[in-house]
Amino acid sequence: MTDESKIQPILEIKNLTVDLPNDSDRIHAIEEISIYVDPCEILCLVGESGSGKSVTAFSVMGLLPKDQLTPSSGTIDLMGENLLEVSAKRLRELRGARMSMIFQEPMTALNPTMTCGDQINEVLVTHTSMNYAMRRAKVINILGQMQLTDLSSIADSYPHQLSGGQRQRIMIAMALVLDPVLLIADEPTTALDVTTQEQILRLIKEIQHNHETAVLFITHDFGVVAEIADRVVVMQAGRVIEQGPAKLVLKQPNSPYTKMLISSVPNFVSHCRPLTKNAPIVLATKNLCKTYVRRGLFQKTREIRAAHSVNLEIRRGATLGIVGESGSGKSTVARCIARLIDPTSGHIYLESYDIAQVSQNSLRALRSRVQIIFQDPYRSLNPRRTVGASIIEGLVNYGMSKKEAYNRACLLMPLVRIDPDVLNRFPHQFSGGQRQRICIARALAMEPDLIIADEAVSALDVSVQSQVLELLDDVRRRLNLAVLFITHDLRVAAQVCDTVAVMHRGEVVEYGEATRVFDNPQHEYTRALFAAAPGRGFDFANVSIST
Amino acid sequence: MFGFVVNRLLATIPVMMIVTIFVFLFLRLAPGDPAAVLAGDNGSPQQIIEIRERLGLNQPVLVQFGTWILGIAKGDFGKSYFFKKQVSELILLRVEPTIALATTTLIITILVAIPIGVIAAYKHDTWIDWIIMTLSVVGFSIPAFVLGYILIYLFAIEINLFPVQGYKPLAEGFWPFLHQLILPSLTISAIYIALIARITRASILEVLGEDYIRTAYAKGLKPNSVLLKHALRNAAVPIVTVIGIGIALLTGGVIVTESVYNIPGIGRLIVDAVLNRDYPTIQAIVILFSFFYVIVNLLVDLTYSLLDPRIRY
């Protein structure tokens, strides 16, 4: 029979159902999930937030929050052992040794008060009887396999002393030091820069190949799927809605939901838009510099050039994108322009008025003309205020009566496609996408000339991301706004920007019309960014449903 | 680090200057006259004037302040009006019992509060947690003097396990010394145990929600190791902050408890000094306490950097 000829999977989840607490919006976090991971295979579990992909992974590790999520039926077999029935002691023996897990945000997933070497060493202390010298040798050896250099100094460093990529390598080293048969990776590259993401993905693939590990890889990004997956399982609202070989699912998805997810991945083709060359310049910077100086009585003065000689221009009705990785200075520029921080030197012209060195008092009158939308809509709205109160706060501060301000907020809501009746609700009652639209409404309420969107869609699911981007663009067109769009994601920039500035180490390395930069990047760093984007060879926009 | 310590020590100078000015002025603004106290109930106005002249209290306040500051600069805190001794000598005589009481209190507090705080956090929302938290409310609410008398009644009078009152110096042997100190220390500890257990619990609960705790479980660690090696150290900064504040506030608790247990320490001394309007003694003790407070704060800040490698000065 076919069953006998089939290889035994490393992990087999059968009909797994996990219940949510009683007061939730649905009964099950995941329902009747059946998936398997074969030896030496990378299975990508794809879905948007709330789809149950992380719950599935945590069920395997036995790390579900106690009392809140409980597996109610089904089995999880790891090489023939049902993880839902083994003792707590046996589960601890398996964790870190037979199966291990890496997490999304390596900064928070590592203990800040222990050196990286100690954290890896702890796995060895827990699961083996090796002596100190053997353990140290093993730690150094696994760090070497992570393609890190200067191994013993890395082992003695604390997580905050390393870069994001290095930290994630430490996490991977910790997970793989005992050669587990199963590695679960929960969005391991989502918090990383594109170039780092590319390296980490390559590393995981290589290690998986060398150690013949089975990998359960959780992601929301079909770009990453195209890069790494052997097989794909797509989840939506706690159910598996599609599974199959990666190539097949990516090219001919069966379900409309999968197709929607795939085609939401923006591609690099820049949209041609009517040029706004003759529109008045709303904001221009000239030789804008920001240098952080660290002084100490007994220490050497250190200077960090966060932004150096930045020259940019934004015209009315146009979008300028600043693209760069973390630490490139893109947010510093945005904050200088909004005068949230004071530039060290240079000029910032808001229309013709230089605001670079204006005092905080005279700045107040100008504040309403530049508004910011921040990255994380969960944290940029005050959880204890109704969204209506958040939206009108700025207006009331500038002397408008509450009633008038509220009326204006109501008029704004259709523009961001939210029902004005919900203004008296609190932020937690909205989804991420809705919250970001509320943040847009809050910015628009001030009737600004310039909107700064600082990574405004980075925290959102791809499908929501495209909606918010489209909305932002629609608002820009209707109100003829100037938009400064800060992003680390080239594909997002390609969708909305008229002009693009690529920043690297505090300097603008490439600046020009979006179509020109995307079709024919000149600077090597820009090219490196393009080369690192996951799934770059894949045309996500034109996927058809198989029939 | 070295620069930081030097900076902080230099910064104590203006702090101490402000403290001296305030303590000096406020004492003289407060009602009461040391000369009248010294002269006693039967003292004649003439006697009072004579005493004032002798103590220099008839001089302008600024001159008095100047003489006093100049004295301090030479290491002379003046002579007590009431005890007729050098203030520095007086404090030296009284400092041992207070330091002993504060130290045993601190040790008892830390040994009790941190473990029960950790247990309450780990057993969050179970009956163990509820009992610990209820007891901590009780600990908060009982005034030190009430608890002091209850403990004396139970353990000294009814069971006769500990002495009722008094103090034995360390020179007379460690065990008698400790035996005498246990009840007073417990009395002061109650409120600090309650406070620090609560802050430990809250702090650990917050840390238990962190990602690296999940990582620690994913490595296969036992709950105990996760709690002690990963959670406690990361939760330590707020705990140490509160312990630091606690040490500073201890001076207040010491005053009441020394009176209840009749311990001849600084707390008793300051009570006597205040009642007798003994300006030089009060001033010297307040300065001593403020200096102590500044040093404790510095030590707390230095402990932060030992506990958390991200904090560097």
mmCIF file of C-alpha atoms in Angstrom, chain B:
data_model
loop_
_atom_site.group_PDB
_atom_site.id
_atom_site.type_symbol
_atom_site.label_atom_id
_atom_site.label_comp_id
_atom_site.label_asym_id
_atom_site.label_seq_id
_atom_site.Cartn_x
_atom_site.Cartn_y
_atom_site.Cartn_z
ATOM 1 C CA MET B 1 32.270 53.815 35.999
ATOM 2 C CA PHE B 2 35.000 55.472 38.059
ATOM 3 C CA GLY B 3 34.068 58.830 36.577
ATOM 4 C CA PHE B 4 30.464 58.182 37.437
ATOM 5 C CA VAL B 5 31.264 57.480 41.085
ATOM 6 C CA VAL B 6 33.434 60.580 41.346
ATOM 7 C CA ASN B 7 30.730 62.690 39.705
ATOM 8 C CA ARG B 8 28.097 61.386 42.048
ATOM 9 C CA LEU B 9 30.253 61.950 45.118
ATOM 10 C CA LEU B 10 30.926 65.512 43.992
ATOM 11 C CA ALA B 11 27.203 65.962 43.475
ATOM 12 C CA THR B 12 26.596 65.142 47.125
ATOM 13 C CA ILE B 13 28.275 68.431 48.106
ATOM 14 C CA PRO B 14 25.490 70.757 46.893
ATOM 15 C CA VAL B 15 22.893 68.299 48.208
ATOM 16 C CA MET B 16 24.454 68.339 51.651
ATOM 17 C CA MET B 17 24.730 72.124 51.557
ATOM 18 C CA ILE B 18 21.032 72.504 50.842
ATOM 19 C CA VAL B 19 20.217 70.012 53.590
ATOM 20 C CA THR B 20 22.310 71.912 56.155
ATOM 21 C CA ILE B 21 20.663 75.220 55.288
ATOM 22 C CA PHE B 22 17.171 73.773 55.493
ATOM 23 C CA VAL B 23 17.673 71.838 58.687
ATOM 24 C CA PHE B 24 19.255 74.856 60.341
ATOM 25 C CA LEU B 25 16.567 77.320 59.301
ATOM 26 C CA PHE B 26 13.583 75.068 59.943
ATOM 27 C CA LEU B 27 14.769 74.187 63.419
ATOM 28 C CA ARG B 28 14.903 77.857 64.281
ATOM 29 C CA LEU B 29 11.521 78.499 62.711
ATOM 30 C CA ALA B 30 9.961 75.693 64.726
ATOM 31 C CA PRO B 31 8.328 76.611 68.032
ATOM 32 C CA GLY B 32 10.171 75.886 71.259
ATOM 33 C CA ASP B 33 13.272 77.309 72.918
ATOM 34 C CA PRO B 34 16.206 75.136 74.019
ATOM 35 C CA ALA B 35 17.115 77.612 76.760
ATOM 36 C CA ALA B 36 13.611 77.326 78.263
ATOM 37 C CA VAL B 37 13.853 73.528 78.199
ATOM 38 C CA LEU B 38 17.275 73.573 79.861
ATOM 39 C CA ALA B 39 16.172 76.027 82.517
ATOM 40 C CA GLY B 40 13.348 73.665 83.457
ATOM 41 C CA ASP B 41 9.878 74.454 84.756
ATOM 42 C CA ASN B 42 11.156 76.623 87.560
ATOM 43 C CA GLY B 43 13.697 78.583 85.531
ATOM 44 C CA SER B 44 13.515 82.353 85.840
ATOM 45 C CA PRO B 45 13.576 84.654 82.773
ATOM 46 C CA GLN B 46 17.016 85.801 83.919
ATOM 47 C CA GLN B 47 18.309 82.209 83.881
ATOM 48 C CA ILE B 48 16.901 81.674 80.409
ATOM 49 C CA ILE B 49 18.685 84.757 79.102
ATOM 50 C CA GLU B 50 21.930 83.576 80.639
ATOM 51 C CA ILE B 51 21.596 80.130 79.048
ATOM 52 C CA ARG B 52 20.893 81.723 75.693
ATOM 53 C CA GLU B 53 23.988 83.788 75.898
ATOM 54 C CA ARG B 54 26.049 80.802 76.919
ATOM 55 C CA LEU B 55 24.778 78.735 73.974
ATOM 56 C CA GLY B 56 25.173 81.650 71.560
ATOM 57 C CA LEU B 57 21.461 81.629 70.758
ATOM 58 C CA ASN B 58 21.197 85.373 71.171
ATOM 59 C CA GLN B 59 23.371 85.989 68.127
ATOM 60 C CA PRO B 60 21.866 86.653 64.673
ATOM 61 C CA VAL B 61 20.845 83.442 62.868
ATOM 62 C CA LEU B 62 23.412 84.010 60.110
ATOM 63 C CA VAL B 63 26.234 84.260 62.611
ATOM 64 C CA GLN B 64 25.047 81.097 64.360
ATOM 65 C CA PHE B 65 24.907 79.345 60.979
ATOM 66 C CA GLY B 66 28.391 80.563 60.091
ATOM 67 C CA THR B 67 29.903 79.336 63.365
ATOM 68 C CA TRP B 68 28.211 76.000 62.961
ATOM 69 C CA ILE B 69 29.333 75.488 59.323
ATOM 70 C CA LEU B 70 32.886 76.511 60.164
ATOM 71 C CA GLY B 71 32.828 73.972 62.986
ATOM 72 C CA ILE B 72 31.639 71.223 60.641
ATOM 73 C CA ALA B 73 34.373 72.124 58.181
ATOM 74 C CA LYS B 74 36.821 71.402 60.996
ATOM 75 C CA GLY B 75 35.000 68.179 61.859
ATOM 76 C CA ASP B 76 33.348 69.650 64.917
ATOM 77 C CA PHE B 77 29.580 69.161 65.052
ATOM 78 C CA GLY B 78 29.277 71.146 68.243
ATOM 79 C CA LYS B 79 28.327 70.218 71.754
ATOM 80 C CA SER B 80 24.949 68.854 72.745
ATOM 81 C CA TYR B 81 22.902 71.355 74.824
ATOM 82 C CA PHE B 82 21.194 68.625 76.710
ATOM 83 C CA PHE B 83 23.677 65.773 77.081
ATOM 84 C CA LYS B 84 26.593 68.121 77.577
ATOM 85 C CA LYS B 85 28.826 66.032 75.340
ATOM 86 C CA GLN B 86 30.380 66.461 71.927
ATOM 87 C CA VAL B 87 27.687 65.524 69.385
ATOM 88 C CA SER B 88 30.092 63.323 67.449
ATOM 89 C CA GLU B 89 30.923 61.383 70.583
ATOM 90 C CA LEU B 90 27.234 61.033 71.371
ATOM 91 C CA ILE B 91 26.435 59.672 67.924
ATOM 92 C CA LEU B 92 29.338 57.234 68.004
ATOM 93 C CA LEU B 93 28.046 55.824 71.281
ATOM 94 C CA ARG B 94 24.554 55.341 69.869
ATOM 95 C CA VAL B 95 25.323 54.210 66.335
ATOM 96 C CA GLU B 96 26.012 50.512 66.931
ATOM 97 C CA PRO B 97 22.508 49.480 68.077
ATOM 98 C CA THR B 98 20.918 51.315 65.164
ATOM 99 C CA ILE B 99 23.216 49.847 62.546
ATOM 100 C CA ALA B 100 22.696 46.419 64.103
ATOM 101 C CA LEU B 101 18.922 46.824 64.092
ATOM 102 C CA ALA B 102 18.864 48.132 60.516
ATOM 103 C CA THR B 103 21.110 45.338 59.267
ATOM 104 C CA THR B 104 19.165 42.479 60.855
ATOM 105 C CA THR B 105 15.940 44.065 59.623
ATOM 106 C CA LEU B 106 17.310 44.262 56.119
ATOM 107 C CA ILE B 107 18.536 40.690 56.158
ATOM 108 C CA ILE B 108 15.228 39.353 57.487
ATOM 109 C CA THR B 109 13.327 41.427 54.929
ATOM 110 C CA ILE B 110 15.326 40.227 51.952
ATOM 111 C CA LEU B 111 15.398 36.611 53.064
ATOM 112 C CA VAL B 112 11.645 36.529 53.537
ATOM 113 C CA ALA B 113 10.249 39.007 51.024
ATOM 114 C CA ILE B 114 12.021 37.933 47.851
ATOM 115 C CA PRO B 115 11.270 34.206 48.094
ATOM 116 C CA ILE B 116 7.604 34.750 48.956
ATOM 117 C CA GLY B 117 7.327 37.353 46.183
ATOM 118 C CA VAL B 118 8.777 34.886 43.684
ATOM 119 C CA ILE B 119 6.474 32.122 44.892
ATOM 120 C CA ALA B 120 3.429 34.403 44.720
ATOM 121 C CA ALA B 121 4.327 35.346 41.140
ATOM 122 C CA TYR B 122 4.921 31.757 40.112
ATOM 123 C CA LYS B 123 1.695 30.611 41.760
ATOM 124 C CA HIS B 124 -0.090 33.628 40.336
ATOM 125 C CA ASP B 125 -3.857 33.544 40.900
ATOM 126 C CA THR B 126 -3.849 30.469 43.113
ATOM 127 C CA TRP B 127 -4.639 30.294 46.829
ATOM 128 C CA ILE B 128 -0.925 30.529 47.675
ATOM 129 C CA ASP B 129 -0.724 33.869 45.867
ATOM 130 C CA TRP B 130 -3.894 35.109 47.590
ATOM 131 C CA ILE B 131 -2.636 34.187 51.051
ATOM 132 C CA ILE B 132 0.710 35.880 50.489
ATOM 133 C CA MET B 133 -0.920 38.990 49.113
ATOM 134 C CA THR B 134 -3.469 39.142 51.941
ATOM 135 C CA LEU B 135 -0.706 38.826 54.530
ATOM 136 C CA SER B 136 1.191 41.593 52.801
ATOM 137 C CA VAL B 137 -1.812 43.901 53.132
ATOM 138 C CA VAL B 138 -1.849 43.072 56.840
ATOM 139 C CA GLY B 139 1.875 43.779 57.047
ATOM 140 C CA PHE B 140 1.298 47.151 55.421
ATOM 141 C CA SER B 141 -1.551 48.116 57.651
ATOM 142 C CA ILE B 142 -0.247 47.329 61.137
ATOM 143 C CA PRO B 143 1.632 50.265 62.656
ATOM 144 C CA ALA B 144 5.088 49.360 63.963
ATOM 145 C CA PHE B 145 4.257 50.167 67.587
ATOM 146 C CA VAL B 146 1.138 47.979 67.591
ATOM 147 C CA LEU B 147 2.994 45.066 66.004
ATOM 148 C CA GLY B 148 5.863 45.663 68.430
ATOM 149 C CA TYR B 149 3.641 45.291 71.477
ATOM 150 C CA ILE B 150 1.811 42.293 69.982
ATOM 151 C CA LEU B 151 5.129 40.522 69.362
ATOM 152 C CA ILE B 152 6.349 41.374 72.870
ATOM 153 C CA TYR B 153 3.121 40.026 74.336
ATOM 154 C CA LEU B 154 3.218 36.799 72.322
ATOM 155 C CA PHE B 155 6.892 35.915 72.183
ATOM 156 C CA ALA B 156 8.340 37.586 75.265
ATOM 157 C CA ILE B 157 5.577 37.477 77.839
ATOM 158 C CA GLU B 158 3.398 34.492 76.881
ATOM 159 C CA ILE B 159 5.993 32.107 75.426
ATOM 160 C CA ASN B 160 9.033 33.728 76.941
ATOM 161 C CA LEU B 161 11.143 32.951 73.893
ATOM 162 C CA PHE B 162 12.761 36.370 73.514
ATOM 163 C CA PRO B 163 13.596 39.171 75.949
ATOM 164 C CA VAL B 164 11.023 41.933 76.318
ATOM 165 C CA GLN B 165 13.226 44.942 75.866
ATOM 166 C CA GLY B 166 16.760 46.197 75.837
ATOM 167 C CA TYR B 167 19.944 45.764 73.857
ATOM 168 C CA LYS B 168 23.162 43.818 74.229
ATOM 169 C CA PRO B 169 26.225 45.065 72.347
ATOM 170 C CA LEU B 170 27.956 42.755 69.902
ATOM 171 C CA ALA B 171 30.955 42.764 72.230
ATOM 172 C CA GLU B 172 28.981 40.594 74.667
ATOM 173 C CA GLY B 173 28.741 37.788 72.148
ATOM 174 C CA PHE B 174 26.908 37.230 68.882
ATOM 175 C CA TRP B 175 24.081 35.034 70.134
ATOM 176 C CA PRO B 176 22.846 37.257 72.990
ATOM 177 C CA PHE B 177 23.175 40.201 70.611
ATOM 178 C CA LEU B 178 21.034 38.519 67.952
ATOM 179 C CA HIS B 179 18.593 37.142 70.518
ATOM 180 C CA GLN B 180 17.831 40.655 71.688
ATOM 181 C CA LEU B 181 17.469 42.013 68.184
ATOM 182 C CA ILE B 182 15.078 39.498 66.656
ATOM 183 C CA LEU B 183 11.780 40.925 67.926
ATOM 184 C CA PRO B 184 12.607 44.563 67.134
ATOM 185 C CA SER B 185 13.859 43.569 63.689
ATOM 186 C CA LEU B 186 10.731 41.573 62.963
ATOM 187 C CA THR B 187 8.657 44.567 64.014
ATOM 188 C CA ILE B 188 10.296 46.864 61.524
ATOM 189 C CA SER B 189 10.565 44.180 58.836
ATOM 190 C CA ALA B 190 6.824 43.586 58.567
ATOM 191 C CA ILE B 191 6.116 46.625 56.436
ATOM 192 C CA TYR B 192 9.215 46.143 54.284
ATOM 193 C CA ILE B 193 8.511 42.473 53.775
ATOM 194 C CA ALA B 194 5.012 43.422 52.625
ATOM 195 C CA LEU B 195 6.339 46.121 50.316
ATOM 196 C CA ILE B 196 9.201 44.152 48.815
ATOM 197 C CA ALA B 197 7.209 40.942 48.435
ATOM 198 C CA ARG B 198 4.604 42.878 46.466
ATOM 199 C CA ILE B 199 7.144 44.588 44.248
ATOM 200 C CA THR B 200 8.976 41.292 43.683
ATOM 201 C CA ARG B 201 5.760 39.617 42.690
ATOM 202 C CA ALA B 202 4.735 42.420 40.331
ATOM 203 C CA SER B 203 8.164 42.639 38.810
ATOM 204 C CA ILE B 204 8.514 38.892 38.268
ATOM 205 C CA LEU B 205 5.013 38.676 36.828
ATOM 206 C CA GLU B 206 5.951 41.277 34.274
ATOM 207 C CA VAL B 207 9.178 39.498 33.381
ATOM 208 C CA LEU B 208 7.413 36.129 33.101
ATOM 209 C CA GLY B 209 5.539 37.562 30.121
ATOM 210 C CA GLU B 210 8.773 38.337 28.291
ATOM 211 C CA ASP B 211 9.896 36.461 25.208
ATOM 212 C CA TYR B 212 13.146 35.236 26.743
ATOM 213 C CA ILE B 213 11.208 33.360 29.415
ATOM 214 C CA ARG B 214 9.459 31.487 26.616
ATOM 215 C CA THR B 215 12.890 30.869 25.087
ATOM 216 C CA ALA B 216 14.105 29.459 28.397
ATOM 217 C CA TYR B 217 11.180 27.035 28.530
ATOM 218 C CA ALA B 218 11.789 26.136 24.885
ATOM 219 C CA LYS B 219 15.332 25.124 25.862
ATOM 220 C CA GLY B 220 13.858 22.538 28.208
ATOM 221 C CA LEU B 221 14.705 24.294 31.474
ATOM 222 C CA LYS B 222 12.845 23.406 34.655
ATOM 223 C CA PRO B 223 10.446 26.008 36.042
ATOM 224 C CA ASN B 224 12.785 26.590 38.993
ATOM 225 C CA SER B 225 15.757 27.455 36.799
ATOM 226 C CA VAL B 226 13.597 29.663 34.636
ATOM 227 C CA LEU B 227 12.388 31.561 37.687
ATOM 228 C CA LEU B 228 15.702 31.935 39.447
ATOM 229 C CA LYS B 229 18.175 32.226 36.577
ATOM 230 C CA HIS B 230 16.114 34.117 34.029
ATOM 231 C CA ALA B 231 13.214 35.859 35.732
ATOM 232 C CA LEU B 232 14.634 37.031 39.049
ATOM 233 C CA ARG B 233 17.733 38.719 37.700
ATOM 234 C CA ASN B 234 15.745 40.581 35.081
ATOM 235 C CA ALA B 235 13.181 41.592 37.665
ATOM 236 C CA ALA B 236 15.864 42.753 40.070
ATOM 237 C CA VAL B 237 16.189 46.416 39.098
ATOM 238 C CA PRO B 238 12.805 47.574 40.469
ATOM 239 C CA ILE B 239 13.264 45.325 43.507
ATOM 240 C CA VAL B 240 16.645 46.861 44.285
ATOM 241 C CA THR B 241 15.168 50.330 43.814
ATOM 242 C CA VAL B 242 12.523 49.637 46.424
ATOM 243 C CA ILE B 243 15.029 48.014 48.783
ATOM 244 C CA GLY B 244 17.106 51.194 48.456
ATOM 245 C CA ILE B 245 14.141 53.397 49.286
ATOM 246 C CA GLY B 246 13.323 50.977 52.097
ATOM 247 C CA ILE B 247 16.768 51.362 53.613
ATOM 248 C CA ALA B 248 16.362 55.100 53.555
ATOM 249 C CA LEU B 249 12.914 54.918 55.129
ATOM 250 C CA LEU B 250 14.215 52.479 57.709
ATOM 251 C CA THR B 251 15.479 55.457 59.699
ATOM 252 C CA GLY B 252 11.855 56.334 60.409
ATOM 253 C CA GLY B 253 10.974 52.805 61.496
ATOM 254 C CA VAL B 254 14.052 52.662 63.693
ATOM 255 C CA ILE B 255 12.903 55.682 65.683
ATOM 256 C CA VAL B 256 9.578 54.125 66.690
ATOM 257 C CA THR B 257 10.940 50.644 67.280
ATOM 258 C CA GLU B 258 13.851 51.784 69.394
ATOM 259 C CA SER B 259 11.365 53.535 71.631
ATOM 260 C CA VAL B 260 9.109 50.474 71.902
ATOM 261 C CA TYR B 261 11.986 48.088 72.672
ATOM 262 C CA ASN B 262 13.998 50.551 74.676
ATOM 263 C CA ILE B 263 17.100 50.275 72.499
ATOM 264 C CA PRO B 264 19.695 53.008 73.072
ATOM 265 C CA GLY B 265 20.245 53.876 69.397
ATOM 266 C CA ILE B 266 20.204 56.884 67.109
ATOM 267 C CA GLY B 267 16.412 56.707 66.875
ATOM 268 C CA ARG B 268 16.039 57.171 70.619
ATOM 269 C CA LEU B 269 18.695 59.858 70.530
ATOM 270 C CA ILE B 270 16.839 61.905 67.937
ATOM 271 C CA VAL B 271 13.563 61.590 69.855
ATOM 272 C CA ASP B 272 15.272 62.871 72.988
ATOM 273 C CA ALA B 273 17.050 65.601 71.032
ATOM 274 C CA VAL B 274 13.826 66.841 69.457
ATOM 275 C CA LEU B 275 11.938 66.851 72.745
ATOM 276 C CA ASN B 276 14.713 68.873 74.347
ATOM 277 C CA ARG B 277 15.260 71.192 71.393
ATOM 278 C CA ASP B 278 18.855 70.029 71.294
ATOM 279 C CA TYR B 279 19.728 71.830 68.037
ATOM 280 C CA PRO B 280 23.321 70.617 67.503
ATOM 281 C CA THR B 281 22.333 66.974 67.969
ATOM 282 C CA ILE B 282 19.284 67.183 65.679
ATOM 283 C CA GLN B 283 21.292 68.947 62.989
ATOM 284 C CA ALA B 284 24.098 66.420 63.108
ATOM 285 C CA ILE B 285 21.751 63.438 62.938
ATOM 286 C CA VAL B 286 19.776 64.887 60.037
ATOM 287 C CA ILE B 287 23.006 65.510 58.148
ATOM 288 C CA LEU B 288 24.180 62.000 58.934
ATOM 289 C CA PHE B 289 20.912 60.518 57.689
ATOM 290 C CA SER B 290 20.934 62.573 54.482
ATOM 291 C CA PHE B 291 24.513 61.590 53.761
ATOM 292 C CA PHE B 292 23.588 57.978 54.372
ATOM 293 C CA TYR B 293 20.641 58.390 51.994
ATOM 294 C CA VAL B 294 22.853 59.816 49.249
ATOM 295 C CA ILE B 295 25.309 56.948 49.631
ATOM 296 C CA VAL B 296 22.536 54.341 49.568
ATOM 297 C CA ASN B 297 21.242 55.869 46.352
ATOM 298 C CA LEU B 298 24.685 55.704 44.829
ATOM 299 C CA LEU B 299 25.066 52.072 45.845
ATOM 300 C CA VAL B 300 21.654 51.283 44.376
ATOM 301 C CA ASP B 301 22.663 52.868 41.080
ATOM 302 C CA LEU B 302 25.898 50.896 41.052
ATOM 303 C CA THR B 303 23.975 47.695 41.781
ATOM 304 C CA TYR B 304 21.835 48.345 38.683
ATOM 305 C CA SER B 305 24.866 48.064 36.475
ATOM 306 C CA LEU B 306 25.901 44.821 38.153
ATOM 307 C CA LEU B 307 22.448 43.354 37.615
ATOM 308 C CA ASP B 308 21.794 44.577 34.129
ATOM 309 C CA PRO B 309 24.701 44.702 31.676
ATOM 310 C CA ARG B 310 22.771 47.198 29.544
ATOM 311 C CA ILE B 311 23.105 49.804 32.277
ATOM 312 C CA ARG B 312 26.542 51.356 32.074
ATOM 313 C CA TYR B 313 27.706 54.603 33.555
#
